Short mmCIF file of C-alpha atoms and ligand atoms in Angstrom, two decimals:
data_model
loop_
_atom_site.label_atom_id
_atom_site.label_comp_id
_atom_site.label_asym_id
_atom_site.label_seq_id
_atom_site.Cartn_x
_atom_site.Cartn_y
_atom_site.Cartn_z
CA MET D 1 82.11 144.80 -12.25
CA SER D 2 85.54 145.82 -11.01
CA LEU D 3 85.83 149.46 -10.03
CA PRO D 4 88.30 151.80 -11.73
CA LYS D 5 91.47 152.56 -9.77
CA THR D 6 92.59 155.58 -11.76
CA THR D 7 90.97 158.57 -13.39
CA ARG D 8 91.98 160.95 -16.15
CA GLU D 9 91.61 164.47 -14.81
CA TYR D 10 92.43 167.99 -15.92
CA ARG D 11 94.57 170.24 -13.74
CA LEU D 12 95.77 173.83 -13.94
CA PRO D 13 99.45 173.74 -12.92
CA LYS D 14 99.72 177.42 -13.94
CA VAL D 15 96.95 179.97 -13.99
CA ASP D 16 97.67 182.47 -16.74
CA GLY D 17 94.98 181.08 -19.03
CA PHE D 18 93.17 177.89 -20.04
CA HIS D 19 96.03 176.85 -22.37
CA ASN D 20 97.50 175.43 -19.14
CA LEU D 21 94.77 172.79 -18.85
CA THR D 22 96.69 169.53 -18.52
CA LEU D 23 95.18 166.04 -18.79
CA GLN D 24 96.84 163.52 -16.50
CA GLU D 25 96.16 160.22 -14.80
CA ALA D 26 95.67 160.07 -11.03
CA PRO D 27 94.68 157.41 -8.52
CA ILE D 28 91.06 157.46 -7.32
CA PRO D 29 91.05 157.95 -3.54
CA LYS D 30 89.68 155.09 -1.42
CA LEU D 31 86.03 155.65 -0.51
CA LYS D 32 85.35 156.72 3.06
CA SER D 33 82.27 155.16 4.63
CA THR D 34 79.99 158.15 3.85
CA GLU D 35 81.32 158.81 0.36
CA VAL D 36 80.13 157.89 -3.10
CA LEU D 37 82.10 157.18 -6.30
CA VAL D 38 80.55 158.85 -9.34
CA LYS D 39 81.32 158.18 -12.98
CA VAL D 40 81.20 161.67 -14.48
CA HIS D 41 79.24 161.73 -17.76
CA ALA D 42 79.14 165.47 -18.46
CA VAL D 43 80.52 168.75 -17.12
CA SER D 44 79.21 172.21 -17.98
CA LEU D 45 81.37 175.32 -18.09
CA GLN D 46 80.82 178.71 -16.48
CA TYR D 47 82.29 182.18 -16.78
CA ARG D 48 83.89 181.28 -13.44
CA ASP D 49 85.97 178.51 -15.06
CA LEU D 50 87.56 181.11 -17.35
CA ILE D 51 88.62 183.31 -14.46
CA VAL D 52 89.84 180.37 -12.36
CA ALA D 53 92.08 179.44 -15.32
CA LYS D 54 93.48 183.00 -15.18
CA GLY D 55 93.98 182.90 -11.40
CA GLN D 56 91.48 185.77 -11.08
CA TYR D 57 88.65 184.10 -9.19
CA PRO D 58 87.84 186.62 -6.45
CA LEU D 59 86.64 184.04 -3.90
CA GLY D 60 89.94 182.16 -3.72
CA GLN D 61 91.40 179.07 -5.38
CA LYS D 62 93.85 176.32 -4.46
CA GLU D 63 97.13 175.58 -6.20
CA ASN D 64 96.93 173.36 -9.27
CA PRO D 65 93.20 172.67 -9.01
CA VAL D 66 91.08 170.17 -10.89
CA PRO D 67 88.74 172.78 -12.41
CA GLY D 68 85.00 172.51 -13.05
CA SER D 69 82.10 172.86 -10.65
CA ASP D 70 79.17 171.29 -12.46
CA MET D 71 78.70 167.69 -13.39
CA ALA D 72 76.16 164.95 -13.90
CA GLY D 73 77.01 161.29 -13.60
CA GLU D 74 76.16 157.85 -12.36
CA ILE D 75 76.90 156.26 -9.00
CA LEU D 76 79.41 153.42 -9.34
CA ALA D 77 79.99 152.59 -5.66
CA VAL D 78 78.86 153.68 -2.20
CA GLY D 79 80.66 153.63 1.15
CA GLU D 80 79.43 151.20 3.82
CA ASP D 81 77.51 153.86 5.80
CA VAL D 82 75.80 155.50 2.82
CA LYS D 83 72.04 155.23 3.33
CA VAL D 84 70.34 157.29 0.63
CA TRP D 85 72.18 156.38 -2.56
CA GLN D 86 72.42 153.24 -4.63
CA VAL D 87 74.70 152.13 -7.43
CA GLY D 88 73.32 153.18 -10.82
CA GLU D 89 71.49 156.32 -9.66
CA ARG D 90 71.86 159.46 -11.80
CA VAL D 91 73.13 162.43 -9.81
CA SER D 92 74.59 165.92 -9.85
CA SER D 93 76.74 167.39 -7.10
CA ASN D 94 75.95 170.66 -5.40
CA PHE D 95 78.36 173.51 -6.26
CA ALA D 96 79.58 173.91 -2.65
CA VAL D 97 79.62 170.34 -1.37
CA ASP D 98 78.88 171.34 2.24
CA HIS D 99 76.06 173.78 1.44
CA ILE D 100 73.21 171.56 2.52
CA HIS D 101 70.69 174.09 3.81
CA GLY D 102 70.36 177.71 4.93
CA GLU D 103 72.81 180.58 4.60
CA VAL D 104 76.38 180.40 3.33
CA THR D 105 79.22 180.54 5.86
CA ALA D 106 82.95 181.00 5.33
CA GLU D 107 83.39 177.25 5.90
CA ILE D 108 80.74 176.39 3.31
CA LYS D 109 82.19 178.86 0.80
CA ALA D 110 85.53 177.06 1.13
CA THR D 111 83.94 173.87 -0.29
CA GLY D 112 83.17 175.18 -3.79
CA LEU D 113 84.16 172.59 -6.40
CA GLY D 114 86.77 173.60 -8.95
CA ALA D 115 88.48 176.50 -7.11
CA PRO D 116 88.98 176.26 -3.32
CA ILE D 117 88.71 172.45 -3.64
CA ASP D 118 89.34 170.10 -6.57
CA GLY D 119 86.50 170.02 -9.07
CA VAL D 120 84.80 167.71 -11.53
CA LEU D 121 86.74 167.81 -14.82
CA THR D 122 87.66 164.20 -14.22
CA GLU D 123 86.31 160.82 -15.30
CA PHE D 124 85.58 159.60 -11.77
CA LYS D 125 84.88 161.69 -8.68
CA VAL D 126 84.58 160.78 -5.00
CA LEU D 127 82.01 162.98 -3.25
CA PRO D 128 80.35 163.05 0.17
CA GLU D 129 76.87 161.53 0.05
CA HIS D 130 75.37 164.77 1.38
CA ALA D 131 76.58 166.69 -1.69
CA LEU D 132 74.41 164.88 -4.24
CA VAL D 133 70.99 165.48 -5.79
CA ARG D 134 68.97 163.26 -8.13
CA ILE D 135 68.77 164.32 -11.77
CA PRO D 136 65.27 164.99 -13.16
CA GLU D 137 64.31 161.96 -15.26
CA HIS D 138 63.56 163.85 -18.47
CA LEU D 139 67.09 165.28 -18.64
CA SER D 140 70.14 163.74 -20.30
CA TYR D 141 73.46 163.84 -18.44
CA GLU D 142 74.54 166.70 -20.68
CA GLU D 143 71.44 168.72 -19.85
CA ALA D 144 71.62 167.90 -16.14
CA SER D 145 75.27 168.98 -15.94
CA THR D 146 74.12 172.58 -16.47
CA LEU D 147 72.09 172.80 -13.28
CA PRO D 148 74.44 173.10 -10.26
CA CYS D 149 75.81 176.62 -10.78
CA ALA D 150 73.93 178.54 -13.48
CA ALA D 151 70.43 177.20 -12.85
CA LEU D 152 70.67 177.15 -9.07
CA THR D 153 72.01 180.70 -8.97
CA ALA D 154 69.05 181.96 -11.03
CA TYR D 155 66.65 179.87 -8.94
CA ASN D 156 68.06 181.19 -5.67
CA ALA D 157 67.85 184.78 -6.95
CA LEU D 158 64.22 184.48 -8.05
CA LEU D 159 62.72 181.84 -5.79
CA GLY D 160 65.17 181.09 -3.01
CA GLY D 161 65.09 184.30 -0.99
CA ASN D 162 62.73 186.86 0.27
CA PRO D 163 60.63 188.30 -1.31
CA ILE D 164 60.25 185.58 -3.89
CA LEU D 165 58.99 185.93 -7.42
CA LYS D 166 55.25 185.78 -7.91
CA GLY D 167 53.19 185.24 -11.04
CA GLY D 168 52.77 188.50 -12.95
CA ASP D 169 56.07 189.98 -11.78
CA PHE D 170 58.40 191.54 -14.35
CA VAL D 171 61.88 190.01 -14.47
CA LEU D 172 64.87 191.53 -16.27
CA VAL D 173 67.68 189.24 -17.43
CA GLN D 174 70.92 190.56 -18.90
CA GLY D 175 72.58 188.84 -21.85
CA THR D 176 72.02 185.25 -22.90
CA GLY D 177 74.67 183.40 -20.88
CA GLY D 178 74.10 180.47 -18.56
CA VAL D 179 72.62 182.22 -15.51
CA SER D 180 70.46 184.61 -17.53
CA ILE D 181 68.91 181.97 -19.78
CA PHE D 182 68.01 179.85 -16.75
CA GLY D 183 66.64 183.00 -15.11
CA LEU D 184 64.47 183.56 -18.18
CA GLN D 185 63.21 179.96 -18.21
CA LEU D 186 62.54 179.72 -14.46
CA ALA D 187 60.77 183.10 -14.47
CA VAL D 188 58.54 182.09 -17.40
CA ALA D 189 57.84 178.77 -15.67
CA SER D 190 56.73 180.73 -12.59
CA GLY D 191 54.29 182.97 -14.47
CA ALA D 192 56.47 186.08 -14.73
CA THR D 193 56.88 188.45 -17.69
CA VAL D 194 60.50 188.50 -18.87
CA ILE D 195 62.46 191.33 -20.42
CA ALA D 196 65.71 190.03 -21.95
CA THR D 197 68.69 192.04 -23.14
CA SER D 198 71.50 190.92 -25.41
CA SER D 199 74.30 192.21 -27.62
CA SER D 200 72.79 190.29 -30.52
CA ASP D 201 69.39 190.29 -32.27
CA LYS D 202 69.96 186.66 -33.25
CA LYS D 203 70.38 185.66 -29.61
CA LEU D 204 67.33 187.75 -28.68
CA GLU D 205 65.31 185.65 -31.11
CA VAL D 206 66.32 182.57 -29.07
CA ALA D 207 65.24 184.39 -25.90
CA ARG D 208 61.88 185.16 -27.54
CA LYS D 209 61.37 181.48 -28.41
CA LEU D 210 62.09 180.60 -24.78
CA GLY D 211 59.26 182.90 -23.67
CA ALA D 212 60.79 186.37 -23.15
CA LYS D 213 58.02 188.91 -23.97
CA HIS D 214 60.23 191.98 -24.41
CA LEU D 215 63.65 192.11 -26.06
CA ILE D 216 66.28 194.87 -25.94
CA ASN D 217 69.59 194.95 -27.79
CA TYR D 218 71.88 196.71 -25.30
CA LYS D 219 74.38 197.58 -28.04
CA THR D 220 71.89 199.43 -30.23
CA THR D 221 69.93 200.69 -27.19
CA PRO D 222 72.67 201.64 -24.70
CA ASP D 223 70.10 203.40 -22.46
CA TRP D 224 68.21 200.13 -22.06
CA GLU D 225 67.04 201.05 -18.58
CA ASP D 226 64.82 203.77 -20.15
CA GLU D 227 63.36 201.16 -22.47
CA VAL D 228 62.62 198.90 -19.49
CA LEU D 229 60.77 201.76 -17.80
CA LYS D 230 58.77 202.38 -21.00
CA ILE D 231 57.83 198.70 -21.25
CA THR D 232 56.64 198.69 -17.63
CA ASN D 233 54.73 202.02 -17.96
CA GLY D 234 57.27 203.77 -15.77
CA ARG D 235 56.95 201.32 -12.87
CA GLY D 236 60.17 199.34 -13.38
CA VAL D 237 60.73 195.60 -12.98
CA ASP D 238 60.21 193.55 -9.82
CA HIS D 239 63.40 191.50 -10.19
CA VAL D 240 66.73 192.09 -11.90
CA LEU D 241 69.29 189.30 -12.30
CA GLU D 242 72.35 191.57 -12.17
CA VAL D 243 75.16 189.67 -13.91
CA GLY D 244 77.02 192.66 -15.37
CA GLY D 245 78.52 194.12 -12.17
CA PRO D 246 79.99 197.64 -12.02
CA GLY D 247 79.35 198.12 -15.76
CA THR D 248 75.57 197.66 -15.46
CA ILE D 249 74.46 197.90 -11.84
CA ILE D 250 73.45 201.59 -11.93
CA LYS D 251 71.24 200.90 -14.96
CA SER D 252 69.81 197.83 -13.22
CA VAL D 253 68.77 199.87 -10.19
CA LYS D 254 67.23 202.51 -12.48
CA ALA D 255 65.30 199.75 -14.29
CA ALA D 256 63.90 198.30 -11.03
CA ARG D 257 60.64 199.42 -9.45
CA TYR D 258 60.52 201.18 -6.07
CA GLY D 259 61.10 198.41 -3.52
CA GLY D 260 62.21 196.09 -6.34
CA ASN D 261 64.80 193.33 -6.03
CA VAL D 262 68.25 193.43 -7.55
CA SER D 263 70.13 190.14 -7.19
CA VAL D 264 73.85 190.87 -7.31
CA ILE D 265 75.31 187.91 -9.15
CA GLY D 266 78.19 188.67 -11.50
CA PHE D 267 80.54 191.05 -13.23
CA VAL D 268 80.67 190.16 -16.95
CA ALA D 269 80.28 193.81 -18.06
CA GLY D 270 83.60 194.98 -16.60
CA ALA D 271 84.36 198.32 -14.95
CA GLY D 272 81.96 201.19 -14.31
CA ASP D 273 81.39 204.19 -12.05
CA VAL D 274 79.27 203.04 -9.13
CA SER D 275 79.55 206.20 -7.02
CA GLN D 276 75.80 206.97 -7.44
CA LEU D 277 74.79 203.51 -6.26
CA PRO D 278 74.07 204.13 -2.55
CA VAL D 279 71.85 207.14 -3.21
CA LEU D 280 69.99 205.41 -6.04
CA VAL D 281 69.41 202.30 -3.93
CA LEU D 282 68.11 204.17 -0.91
CA SER D 283 66.05 206.64 -2.93
CA LYS D 284 64.05 203.75 -4.46
CA ALA D 285 64.21 201.54 -1.34
CA ILE D 286 65.71 198.78 -3.48
CA ASN D 287 66.34 195.32 -2.02
CA MET D 288 69.82 194.22 -3.04
CA ARG D 289 70.75 190.64 -2.34
CA GLY D 290 74.14 189.04 -2.98
CA ILE D 291 73.77 185.54 -4.37
CA LEU D 292 76.27 182.74 -3.79
CA ILE D 293 74.86 179.86 -5.83
CA GLY D 294 72.56 177.90 -3.50
CA SER D 295 72.07 175.03 -1.09
CA ARG D 296 71.36 171.38 -1.81
CA THR D 297 67.86 171.90 -0.42
CA GLN D 298 67.25 174.69 -2.93
CA PHE D 299 68.68 172.43 -5.66
CA GLU D 300 66.11 169.75 -4.73
CA ASP D 301 63.32 172.38 -4.73
CA MET D 302 64.50 173.62 -8.14
CA ASN D 303 64.58 170.11 -9.58
CA ARG D 304 60.93 169.64 -8.55
CA LEU D 305 60.03 172.77 -10.55
CA ILE D 306 62.17 171.64 -13.50
CA ASP D 307 60.43 168.27 -13.39
CA ALA D 308 56.94 169.77 -13.02
CA VAL D 309 57.25 171.96 -16.12
CA LYS D 310 59.66 169.60 -17.94
CA LEU D 311 62.08 172.51 -18.33
CA LYS D 312 64.85 171.74 -20.82
CA PRO D 313 68.20 173.48 -20.27
CA VAL D 314 69.61 175.23 -23.33
CA VAL D 315 72.78 173.37 -24.29
CA ASP D 316 74.48 175.39 -27.02
CA LYS D 317 77.38 173.09 -27.88
CA VAL D 318 78.95 169.86 -26.59
CA PHE D 319 82.69 169.17 -26.72
CA ASP D 320 84.57 165.90 -26.10
CA PHE D 321 86.67 165.44 -22.97
CA GLU D 322 89.85 165.52 -25.07
CA HIS D 323 88.81 168.95 -26.45
CA VAL D 324 88.24 170.80 -23.19
CA ARG D 325 90.42 173.70 -24.27
CA ASP D 326 88.20 174.22 -27.33
CA ALA D 327 85.20 174.27 -24.98
CA TYR D 328 86.86 176.95 -22.83
CA GLU D 329 87.71 178.95 -25.96
CA TYR D 330 84.08 178.79 -27.10
CA GLN D 331 82.83 179.81 -23.63
CA GLU D 332 85.23 182.76 -23.68
CA SER D 333 84.12 183.85 -27.17
CA GLN D 334 80.60 184.49 -25.77
CA GLN D 335 79.07 183.10 -28.95
CA HIS D 336 76.99 180.74 -26.85
CA VAL D 337 73.40 181.04 -25.68
CA GLY D 338 72.85 179.12 -22.44
CA LYS D 339 75.45 176.47 -21.68
CA VAL D 340 78.63 174.95 -23.06
CA VAL D 341 79.07 171.29 -22.08
CA VAL D 342 81.92 168.76 -22.05
CA ARG D 343 80.97 165.12 -22.65
CA VAL D 344 83.25 163.15 -20.31
CA ALA D 345 82.02 159.58 -20.74
CA SER D 346 80.93 158.32 -24.15
CA ASN D 347 78.56 155.66 -22.73
N1 LIG L 1 77.10 184.79 -7.55
C1 LIG L 1 76.92 183.56 -8.01
O1 LIG L 1 76.48 182.67 -7.28
C2 LIG L 1 77.21 183.30 -9.46
C3 LIG L 1 76.87 182.07 -10.03
C4 LIG L 1 77.06 181.90 -11.38
C5 LIG L 1 77.61 182.91 -12.15
N2 LIG L 1 77.98 184.07 -11.54
C6 LIG L 1 78.51 185.18 -12.30
O2 LIG L 1 77.49 185.60 -13.19
C7 LIG L 1 78.07 186.06 -14.39
C8 LIG L 1 77.48 185.26 -15.55
O3 LIG L 1 77.97 183.95 -15.48
P1 LIG L 1 77.63 182.90 -16.64
O4 LIG L 1 78.41 181.67 -16.37
O5 LIG L 1 76.17 182.84 -16.85
O6 LIG L 1 78.28 183.67 -17.89
P2 LIG L 1 78.33 183.33 -19.41
O7 LIG L 1 77.49 182.15 -19.76
O8 LIG L 1 79.76 183.31 -19.84
O9 LIG L 1 77.61 184.61 -20.03
C9 LIG L 1 78.27 185.53 -20.80
C10 LIG L 1 77.21 186.42 -21.47
O10 LIG L 1 77.03 187.62 -20.71
C11 LIG L 1 76.52 188.60 -21.58
N3 LIG L 1 77.17 189.89 -21.39
C12 LIG L 1 78.47 190.20 -21.57
N4 LIG L 1 78.67 191.52 -21.37
C13 LIG L 1 77.46 192.04 -21.04
C14 LIG L 1 76.99 193.33 -20.73
N5 LIG L 1 77.79 194.39 -20.75
N6 LIG L 1 75.68 193.49 -20.44
C15 LIG L 1 74.83 192.44 -20.44
N7 LIG L 1 75.22 191.17 -20.74
C16 LIG L 1 76.51 191.00 -21.05
C17 LIG L 1 76.73 188.12 -23.03
O11 LIG L 1 75.46 187.76 -23.58
P3 LIG L 1 74.95 188.44 -24.95
O12 LIG L 1 75.96 188.11 -26.00
O13 LIG L 1 73.60 187.87 -25.16
O14 LIG L 1 74.91 189.92 -24.70
C18 LIG L 1 77.63 186.89 -22.83
O15 LIG L 1 77.46 185.92 -23.80
C19 LIG L 1 79.57 185.92 -14.22
O16 LIG L 1 80.12 187.14 -13.76
C20 LIG L 1 79.71 184.86 -13.16
O17 LIG L 1 80.92 184.98 -12.44
C21 LIG L 1 77.80 184.27 -10.22
#
């Protein structure tokens, strides 16, 4: 089979919104000896993709990037020194291509796909062999495309640090977006009791079906941290996946137990007064841990868990490659539960 020489890829020549997404043809770079050519089958979207399109990604982005951090695809060709991969294998790439193991560094952070370096919203992608992980067999490409950012972030928060989640722990997840739904599923798979919040009772019903034991609508119960304390008999939860940011973090700390863990992940809830935060954190001896996705090693560990319990990612809606803007619009509308996916290859 002759290899493709060109790829259709999206770029963001301007960054005042996703209406700038531009589909164009580009040559595929020649493979270096330790690189792999992947045919991209599916790409999943994140909240991050929306803010990259607005030029507001706080960790830095290049000019005119190919957006998208998360993909699943099939190996089409390998460089002459590639040892571990073969043509035809089904793979995902890690979010930061050089985050192989251990802690993040500034150099590793600068290798995040779809912002500081070109990403995966393209038909064919050349990647270093060390950036890839095998897809669990029971997952389709569309399902597997959801793992690199959302799932690995939740996994790292709950099971990738110290102290890690143990069976019987209480876990609080906020809203029903990508990270939170994976947090719910991974916590349930690990024997934890999950409390889920959402703006919508309909979405909470989905969370219940996925195994959340306790459900709180944060619109109708704005003091949801009190409700969490009631549910846990005043003790508070062991782990909070804090995706709201300044708008929710005070409540998250109030909802945690003494010595509990608050993983600082995101900022979907907007502004808030955080002046009480230091005193609240120290007065409950809270462990706060900033999360920056995860390493390839953690990704491999996570995939073993996903395989063991045959965890199925929640794919809310799939859009065609030609309709990427519609996919962004849907992601931005926050109608989704779990993940929004773009089907790149039709076979
Ligand atoms: N640090 C990292 O490594 C890392 C990795 C991935 C993501 N993130 C960050 O984590 C956050 C979530 O990312 P994502 O891709 O999972 O987002 P997403 O799928 O777009 O999730 C959006 C959902 O958040 C919920 N939400 C909105 N406002 C809320 C509020 N005030 N309180 C509670 N929930 C609220 C809504 O769910 P309901 O409608 O159910 O309320 C909404 O649908 C983002 O800030 C992202 O940048 C960080």
